[in-house]
mmCIF file of C-alpha atoms in Angstrom:
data_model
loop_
_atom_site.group_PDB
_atom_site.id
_atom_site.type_symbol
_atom_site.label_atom_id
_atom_site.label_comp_id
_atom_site.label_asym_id
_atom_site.label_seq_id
_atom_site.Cartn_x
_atom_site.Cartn_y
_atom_site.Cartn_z
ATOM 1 C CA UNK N 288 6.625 8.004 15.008
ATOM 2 C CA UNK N 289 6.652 7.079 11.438
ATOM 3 C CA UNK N 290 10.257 8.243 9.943
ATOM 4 C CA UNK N 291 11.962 11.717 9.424
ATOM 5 C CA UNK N 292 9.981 13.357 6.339
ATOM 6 C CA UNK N 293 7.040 11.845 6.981
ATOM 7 C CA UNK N 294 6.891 12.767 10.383
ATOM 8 C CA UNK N 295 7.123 16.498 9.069
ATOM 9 C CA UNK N 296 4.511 16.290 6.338
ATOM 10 C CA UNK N 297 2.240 14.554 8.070
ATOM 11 C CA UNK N 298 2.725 16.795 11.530
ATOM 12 C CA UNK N 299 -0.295 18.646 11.264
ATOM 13 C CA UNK N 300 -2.404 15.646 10.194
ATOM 14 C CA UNK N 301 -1.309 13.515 13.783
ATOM 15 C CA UNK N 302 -3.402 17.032 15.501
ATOM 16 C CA UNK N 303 -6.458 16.656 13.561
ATOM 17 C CA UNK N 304 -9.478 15.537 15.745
ATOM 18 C CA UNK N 305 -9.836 12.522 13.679
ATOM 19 C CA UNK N 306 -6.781 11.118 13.743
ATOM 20 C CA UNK N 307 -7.382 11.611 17.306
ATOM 21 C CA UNK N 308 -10.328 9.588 17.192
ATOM 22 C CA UNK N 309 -8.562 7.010 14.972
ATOM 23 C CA UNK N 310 -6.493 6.507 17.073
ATOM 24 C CA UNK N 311 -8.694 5.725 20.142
ATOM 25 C CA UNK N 312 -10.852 3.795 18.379
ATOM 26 C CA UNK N 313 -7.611 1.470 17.206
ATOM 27 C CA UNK N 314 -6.261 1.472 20.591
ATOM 28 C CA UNK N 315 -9.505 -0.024 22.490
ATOM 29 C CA UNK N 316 -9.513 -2.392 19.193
ATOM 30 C CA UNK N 317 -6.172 -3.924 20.057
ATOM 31 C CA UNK N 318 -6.758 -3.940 23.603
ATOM 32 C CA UNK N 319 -9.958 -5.983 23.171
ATOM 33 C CA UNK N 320 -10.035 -8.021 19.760
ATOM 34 C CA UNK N 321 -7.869 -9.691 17.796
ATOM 35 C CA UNK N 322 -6.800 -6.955 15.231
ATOM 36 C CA UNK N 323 -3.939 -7.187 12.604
ATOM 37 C CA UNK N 324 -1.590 -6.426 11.463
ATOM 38 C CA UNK N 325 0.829 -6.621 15.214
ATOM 39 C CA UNK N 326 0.244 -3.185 16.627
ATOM 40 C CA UNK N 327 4.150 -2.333 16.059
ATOM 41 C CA UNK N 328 3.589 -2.742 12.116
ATOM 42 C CA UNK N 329 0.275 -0.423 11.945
ATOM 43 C CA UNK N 330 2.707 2.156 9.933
ATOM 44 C CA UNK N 331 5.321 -0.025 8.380
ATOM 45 C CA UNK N 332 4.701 1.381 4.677
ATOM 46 C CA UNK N 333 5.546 4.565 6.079
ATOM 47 C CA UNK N 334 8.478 3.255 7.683
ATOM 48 C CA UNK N 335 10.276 1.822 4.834
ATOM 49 C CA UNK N 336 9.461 4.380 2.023
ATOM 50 C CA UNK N 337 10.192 7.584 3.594
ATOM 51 C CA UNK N 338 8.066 10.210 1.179
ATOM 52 C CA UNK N 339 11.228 11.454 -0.549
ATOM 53 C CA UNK N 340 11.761 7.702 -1.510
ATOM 54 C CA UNK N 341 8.477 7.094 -2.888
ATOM 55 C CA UNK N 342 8.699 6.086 -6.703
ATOM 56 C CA UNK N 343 6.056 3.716 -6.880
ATOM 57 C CA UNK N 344 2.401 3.469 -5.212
ATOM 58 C CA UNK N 345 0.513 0.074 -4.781
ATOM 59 C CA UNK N 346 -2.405 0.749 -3.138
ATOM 60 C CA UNK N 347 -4.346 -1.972 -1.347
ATOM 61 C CA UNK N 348 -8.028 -1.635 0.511
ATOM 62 C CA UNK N 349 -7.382 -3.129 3.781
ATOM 63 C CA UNK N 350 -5.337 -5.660 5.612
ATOM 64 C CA UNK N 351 -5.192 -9.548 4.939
ATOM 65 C CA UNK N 352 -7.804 -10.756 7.824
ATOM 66 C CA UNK N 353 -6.007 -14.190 8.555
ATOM 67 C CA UNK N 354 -3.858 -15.247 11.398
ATOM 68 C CA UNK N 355 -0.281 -14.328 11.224
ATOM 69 C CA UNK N 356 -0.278 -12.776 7.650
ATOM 70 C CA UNK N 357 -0.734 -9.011 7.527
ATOM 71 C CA UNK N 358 2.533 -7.275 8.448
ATOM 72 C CA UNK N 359 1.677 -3.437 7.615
ATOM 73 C CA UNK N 360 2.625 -3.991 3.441
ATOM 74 C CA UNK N 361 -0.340 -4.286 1.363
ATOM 75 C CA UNK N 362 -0.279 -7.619 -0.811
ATOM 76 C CA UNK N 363 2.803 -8.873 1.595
ATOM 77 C CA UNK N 364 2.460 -11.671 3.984
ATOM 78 C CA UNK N 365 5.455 -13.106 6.488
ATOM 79 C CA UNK N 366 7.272 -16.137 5.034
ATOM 80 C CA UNK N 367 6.236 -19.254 6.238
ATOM 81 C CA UNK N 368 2.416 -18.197 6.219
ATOM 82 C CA UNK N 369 0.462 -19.501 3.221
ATOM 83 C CA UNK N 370 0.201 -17.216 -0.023
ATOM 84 C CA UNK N 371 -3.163 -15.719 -0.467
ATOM 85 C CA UNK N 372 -4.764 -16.147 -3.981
ATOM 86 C CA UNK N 373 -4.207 -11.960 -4.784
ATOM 87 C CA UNK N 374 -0.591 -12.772 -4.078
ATOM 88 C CA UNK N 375 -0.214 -15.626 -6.523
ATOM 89 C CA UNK N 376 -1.896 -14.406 -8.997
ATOM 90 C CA UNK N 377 0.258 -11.125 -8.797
ATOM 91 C CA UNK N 378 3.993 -13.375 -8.422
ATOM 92 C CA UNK N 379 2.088 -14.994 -11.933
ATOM 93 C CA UNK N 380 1.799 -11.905 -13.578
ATOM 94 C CA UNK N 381 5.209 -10.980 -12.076
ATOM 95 C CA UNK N 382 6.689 -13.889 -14.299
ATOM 96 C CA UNK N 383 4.742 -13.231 -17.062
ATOM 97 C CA UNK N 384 5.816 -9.971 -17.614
ATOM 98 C CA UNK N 385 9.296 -10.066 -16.718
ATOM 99 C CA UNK N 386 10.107 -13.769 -16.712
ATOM 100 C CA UNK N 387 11.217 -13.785 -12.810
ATOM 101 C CA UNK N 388 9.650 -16.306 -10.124
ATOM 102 C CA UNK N 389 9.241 -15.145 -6.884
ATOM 103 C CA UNK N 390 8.950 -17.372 -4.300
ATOM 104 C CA UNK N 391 9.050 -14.616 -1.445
ATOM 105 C CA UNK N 392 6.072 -13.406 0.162
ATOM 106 C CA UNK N 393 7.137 -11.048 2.394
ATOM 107 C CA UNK N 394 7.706 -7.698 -0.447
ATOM 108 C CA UNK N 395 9.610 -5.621 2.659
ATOM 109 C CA UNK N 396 12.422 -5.727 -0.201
ATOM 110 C CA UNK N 397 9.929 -3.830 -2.942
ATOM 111 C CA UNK N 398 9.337 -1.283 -0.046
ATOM 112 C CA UNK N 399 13.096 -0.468 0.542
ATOM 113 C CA UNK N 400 13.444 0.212 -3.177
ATOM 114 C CA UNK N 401 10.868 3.039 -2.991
ATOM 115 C CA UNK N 402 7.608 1.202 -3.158
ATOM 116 C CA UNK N 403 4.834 2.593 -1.041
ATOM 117 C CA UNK N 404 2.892 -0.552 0.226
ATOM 118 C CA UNK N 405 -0.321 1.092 1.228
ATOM 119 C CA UNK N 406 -3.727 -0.032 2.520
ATOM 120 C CA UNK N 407 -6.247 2.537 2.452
ATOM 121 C CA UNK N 408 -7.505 1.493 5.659
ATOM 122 C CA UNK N 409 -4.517 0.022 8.208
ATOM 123 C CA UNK N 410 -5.936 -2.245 10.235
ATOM 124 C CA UNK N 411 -8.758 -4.955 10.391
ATOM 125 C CA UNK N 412 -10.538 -7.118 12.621
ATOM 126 C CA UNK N 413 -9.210 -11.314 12.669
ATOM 127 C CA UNK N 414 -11.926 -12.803 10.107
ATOM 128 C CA UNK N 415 -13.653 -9.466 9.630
ATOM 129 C CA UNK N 416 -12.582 -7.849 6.678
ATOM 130 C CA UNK N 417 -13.214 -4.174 6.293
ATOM 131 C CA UNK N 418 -14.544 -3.842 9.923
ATOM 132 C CA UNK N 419 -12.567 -1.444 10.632
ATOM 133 C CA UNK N 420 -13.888 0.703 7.828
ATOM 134 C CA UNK N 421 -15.280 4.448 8.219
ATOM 135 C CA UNK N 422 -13.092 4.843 11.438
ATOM 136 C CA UNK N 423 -10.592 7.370 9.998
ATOM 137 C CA UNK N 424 -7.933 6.095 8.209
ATOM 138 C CA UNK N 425 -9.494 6.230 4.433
ATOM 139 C CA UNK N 426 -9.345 10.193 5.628
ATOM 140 C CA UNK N 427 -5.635 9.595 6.659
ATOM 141 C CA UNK N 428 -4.405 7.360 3.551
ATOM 142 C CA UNK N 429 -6.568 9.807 1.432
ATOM 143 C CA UNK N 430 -4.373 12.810 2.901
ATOM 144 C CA UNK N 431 -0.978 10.887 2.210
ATOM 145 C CA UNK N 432 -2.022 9.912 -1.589
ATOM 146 C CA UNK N 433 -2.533 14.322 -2.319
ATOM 147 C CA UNK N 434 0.608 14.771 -0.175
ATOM 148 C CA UNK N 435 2.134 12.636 -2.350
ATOM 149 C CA UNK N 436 0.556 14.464 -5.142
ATOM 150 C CA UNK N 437 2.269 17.576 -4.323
ATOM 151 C CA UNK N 438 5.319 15.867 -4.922
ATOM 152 C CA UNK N 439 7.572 17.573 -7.696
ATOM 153 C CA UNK N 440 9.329 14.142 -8.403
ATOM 154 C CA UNK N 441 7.175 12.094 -10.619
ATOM 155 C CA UNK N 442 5.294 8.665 -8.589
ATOM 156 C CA UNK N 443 3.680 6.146 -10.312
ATOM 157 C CA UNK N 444 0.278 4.783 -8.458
ATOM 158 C CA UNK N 445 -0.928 1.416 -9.386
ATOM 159 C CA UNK N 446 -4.512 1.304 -8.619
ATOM 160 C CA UNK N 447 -5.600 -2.505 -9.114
ATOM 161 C CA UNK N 448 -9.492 -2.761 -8.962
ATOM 162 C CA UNK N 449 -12.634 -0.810 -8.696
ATOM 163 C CA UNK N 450 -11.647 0.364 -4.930
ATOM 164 C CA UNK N 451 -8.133 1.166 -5.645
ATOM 165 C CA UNK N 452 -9.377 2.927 -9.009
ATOM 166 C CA UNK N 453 -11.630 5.056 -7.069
ATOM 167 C CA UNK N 454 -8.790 7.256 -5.706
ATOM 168 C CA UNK N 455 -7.690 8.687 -8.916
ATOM 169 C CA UNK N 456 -9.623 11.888 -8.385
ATOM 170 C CA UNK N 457 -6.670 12.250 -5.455
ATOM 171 C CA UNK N 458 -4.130 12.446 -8.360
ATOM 172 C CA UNK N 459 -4.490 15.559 -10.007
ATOM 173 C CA UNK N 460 -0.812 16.211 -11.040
ATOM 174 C CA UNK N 461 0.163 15.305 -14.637
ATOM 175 C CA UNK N 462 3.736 14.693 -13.800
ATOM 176 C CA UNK N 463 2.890 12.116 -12.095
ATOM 177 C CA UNK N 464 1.913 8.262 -14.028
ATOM 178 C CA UNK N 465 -1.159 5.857 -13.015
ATOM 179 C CA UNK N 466 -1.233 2.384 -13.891
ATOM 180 C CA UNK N 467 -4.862 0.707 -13.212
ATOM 181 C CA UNK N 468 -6.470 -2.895 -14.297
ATOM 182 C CA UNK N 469 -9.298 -4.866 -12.589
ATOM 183 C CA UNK N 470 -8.148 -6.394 -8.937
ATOM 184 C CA UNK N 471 -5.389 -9.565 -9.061
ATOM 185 C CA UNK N 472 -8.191 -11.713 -6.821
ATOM 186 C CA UNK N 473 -9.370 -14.483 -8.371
ATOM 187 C CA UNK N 474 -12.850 -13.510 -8.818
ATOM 188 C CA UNK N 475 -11.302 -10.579 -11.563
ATOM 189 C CA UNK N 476 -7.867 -11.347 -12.042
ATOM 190 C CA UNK N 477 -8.779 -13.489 -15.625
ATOM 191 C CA UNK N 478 -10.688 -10.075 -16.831
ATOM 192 C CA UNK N 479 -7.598 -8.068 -17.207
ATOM 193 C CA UNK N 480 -5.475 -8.127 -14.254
ATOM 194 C CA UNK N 481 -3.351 -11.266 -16.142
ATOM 195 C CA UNK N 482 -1.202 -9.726 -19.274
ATOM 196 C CA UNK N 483 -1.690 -6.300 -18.013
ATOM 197 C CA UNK N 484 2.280 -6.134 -17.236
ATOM 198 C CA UNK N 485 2.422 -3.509 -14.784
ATOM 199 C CA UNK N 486 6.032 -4.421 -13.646
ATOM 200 C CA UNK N 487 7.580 -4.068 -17.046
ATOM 201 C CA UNK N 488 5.170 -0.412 -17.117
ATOM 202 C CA UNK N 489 6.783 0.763 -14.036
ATOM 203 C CA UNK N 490 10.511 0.101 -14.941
ATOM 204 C CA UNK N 491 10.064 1.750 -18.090
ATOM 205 C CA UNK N 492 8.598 4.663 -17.102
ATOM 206 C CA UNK N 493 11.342 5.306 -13.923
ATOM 207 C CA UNK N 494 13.678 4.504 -16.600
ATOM 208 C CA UNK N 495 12.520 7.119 -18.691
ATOM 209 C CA UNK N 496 12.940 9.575 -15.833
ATOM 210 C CA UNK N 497 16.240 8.393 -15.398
ATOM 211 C CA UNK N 498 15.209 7.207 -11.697
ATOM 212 C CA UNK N 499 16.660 3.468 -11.072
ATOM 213 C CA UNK N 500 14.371 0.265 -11.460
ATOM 214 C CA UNK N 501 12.854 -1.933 -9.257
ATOM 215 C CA UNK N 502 14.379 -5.369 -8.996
ATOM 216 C CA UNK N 503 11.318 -7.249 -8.433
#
């Protein structure tokens, strides 16, 4: 479904009567509304950082609600769609800290390097954002985040903003590194989320654990 380790720590949670229910609700969703991301990218974070690949952890809330931009990545959007505001304001950031300018929306490149693009909840509603809240998947992502805690190799969560922040209970394991700051929206982004240099943070501490760095 998903990709080979993932499929086997996450086996018993695809039984679970809510997942089950999830995954009806989603289903009539689809088949009735206009839901995003495509149906075929629901579990594309999970696709493209297999759980033994995870180094990193940005965590998003839920999908970007606007046509032809969510694509299963939290923060990414397809090329060729305009850049929402929490995007720009994280590619600024991204060249403050380490001097690079990135042009490229789509971050399916960060994700093959071993960073988990997840949204707590997977899927939204077009123009509706968090309508698909409460349905099952905070239970699901929730589950992932303390499987990933069980994880002897250290991971580094970056938990931008007061939703993202409220998952730290989930990490429990000191080998493992969180990075927080107020959200990179524009409504926060001025009250901490600029010159907080979480790139340059998260190179330094895989370095340190002699894992290899993200080329951002």
């Amino acid at each position: 479904m998903i990709n080979k380790k993932w499929d086997i720590v996450l086996k018993e949670e695809l039984k679970k009567d809510y997942f089950r229910n999830l995954g009806i609700f989603v289903r009539n969703e689809y088949k009735n509304k206009r839901v995003f991301p495509p149906y075929e990218n629901i579990f594309d974070a999970l696709r493209f950082t297999d759980y033994d690949e995870v180094k990193v952890v940005i965590l998003g809330q839920d999908p970007y609600h606007g046509l032809g931009e969510a694509h299963g990545l939290s923060f990414s959007v397809k090329e060729g769609v305009d850049m929402p505001p929490s995007l720009q304001n994280i590619f600024k950031e991204l060249e403050n800290d380490l001097g690079i300018k990135r042009n490229k929306s789509d971050l399916t490149d960060w994700a093959k390097q071993g960073v988990l693009l997840l949204n707590s909840i997977m899927t939204v509603e077009k123009d509706k954002p968090l309508s698909h809240q409460n349905k099952g998947w905070e239970i699901f992502t929730d589950n992932i985040i303390k499987y990933l805690n069980e994880r002897k190799q250290p991971v580094i969560f970056v938990l931008w903003g007061s939703f993202a922040r409220s998952k730290k209970n989930l990490i429990t394991n000191s080998r493992h590194y969180i990075i927080e700051s107020v959200h990179p929206s524009p409504l926060s982004a001025y009250r901490g989320f600029f010159g907080s240099k979480p790139f340059s943070k998260i190179n330094n501490i895989l370095k340190k654990n002699n894992i290899d760095e993200i080329k951002w």
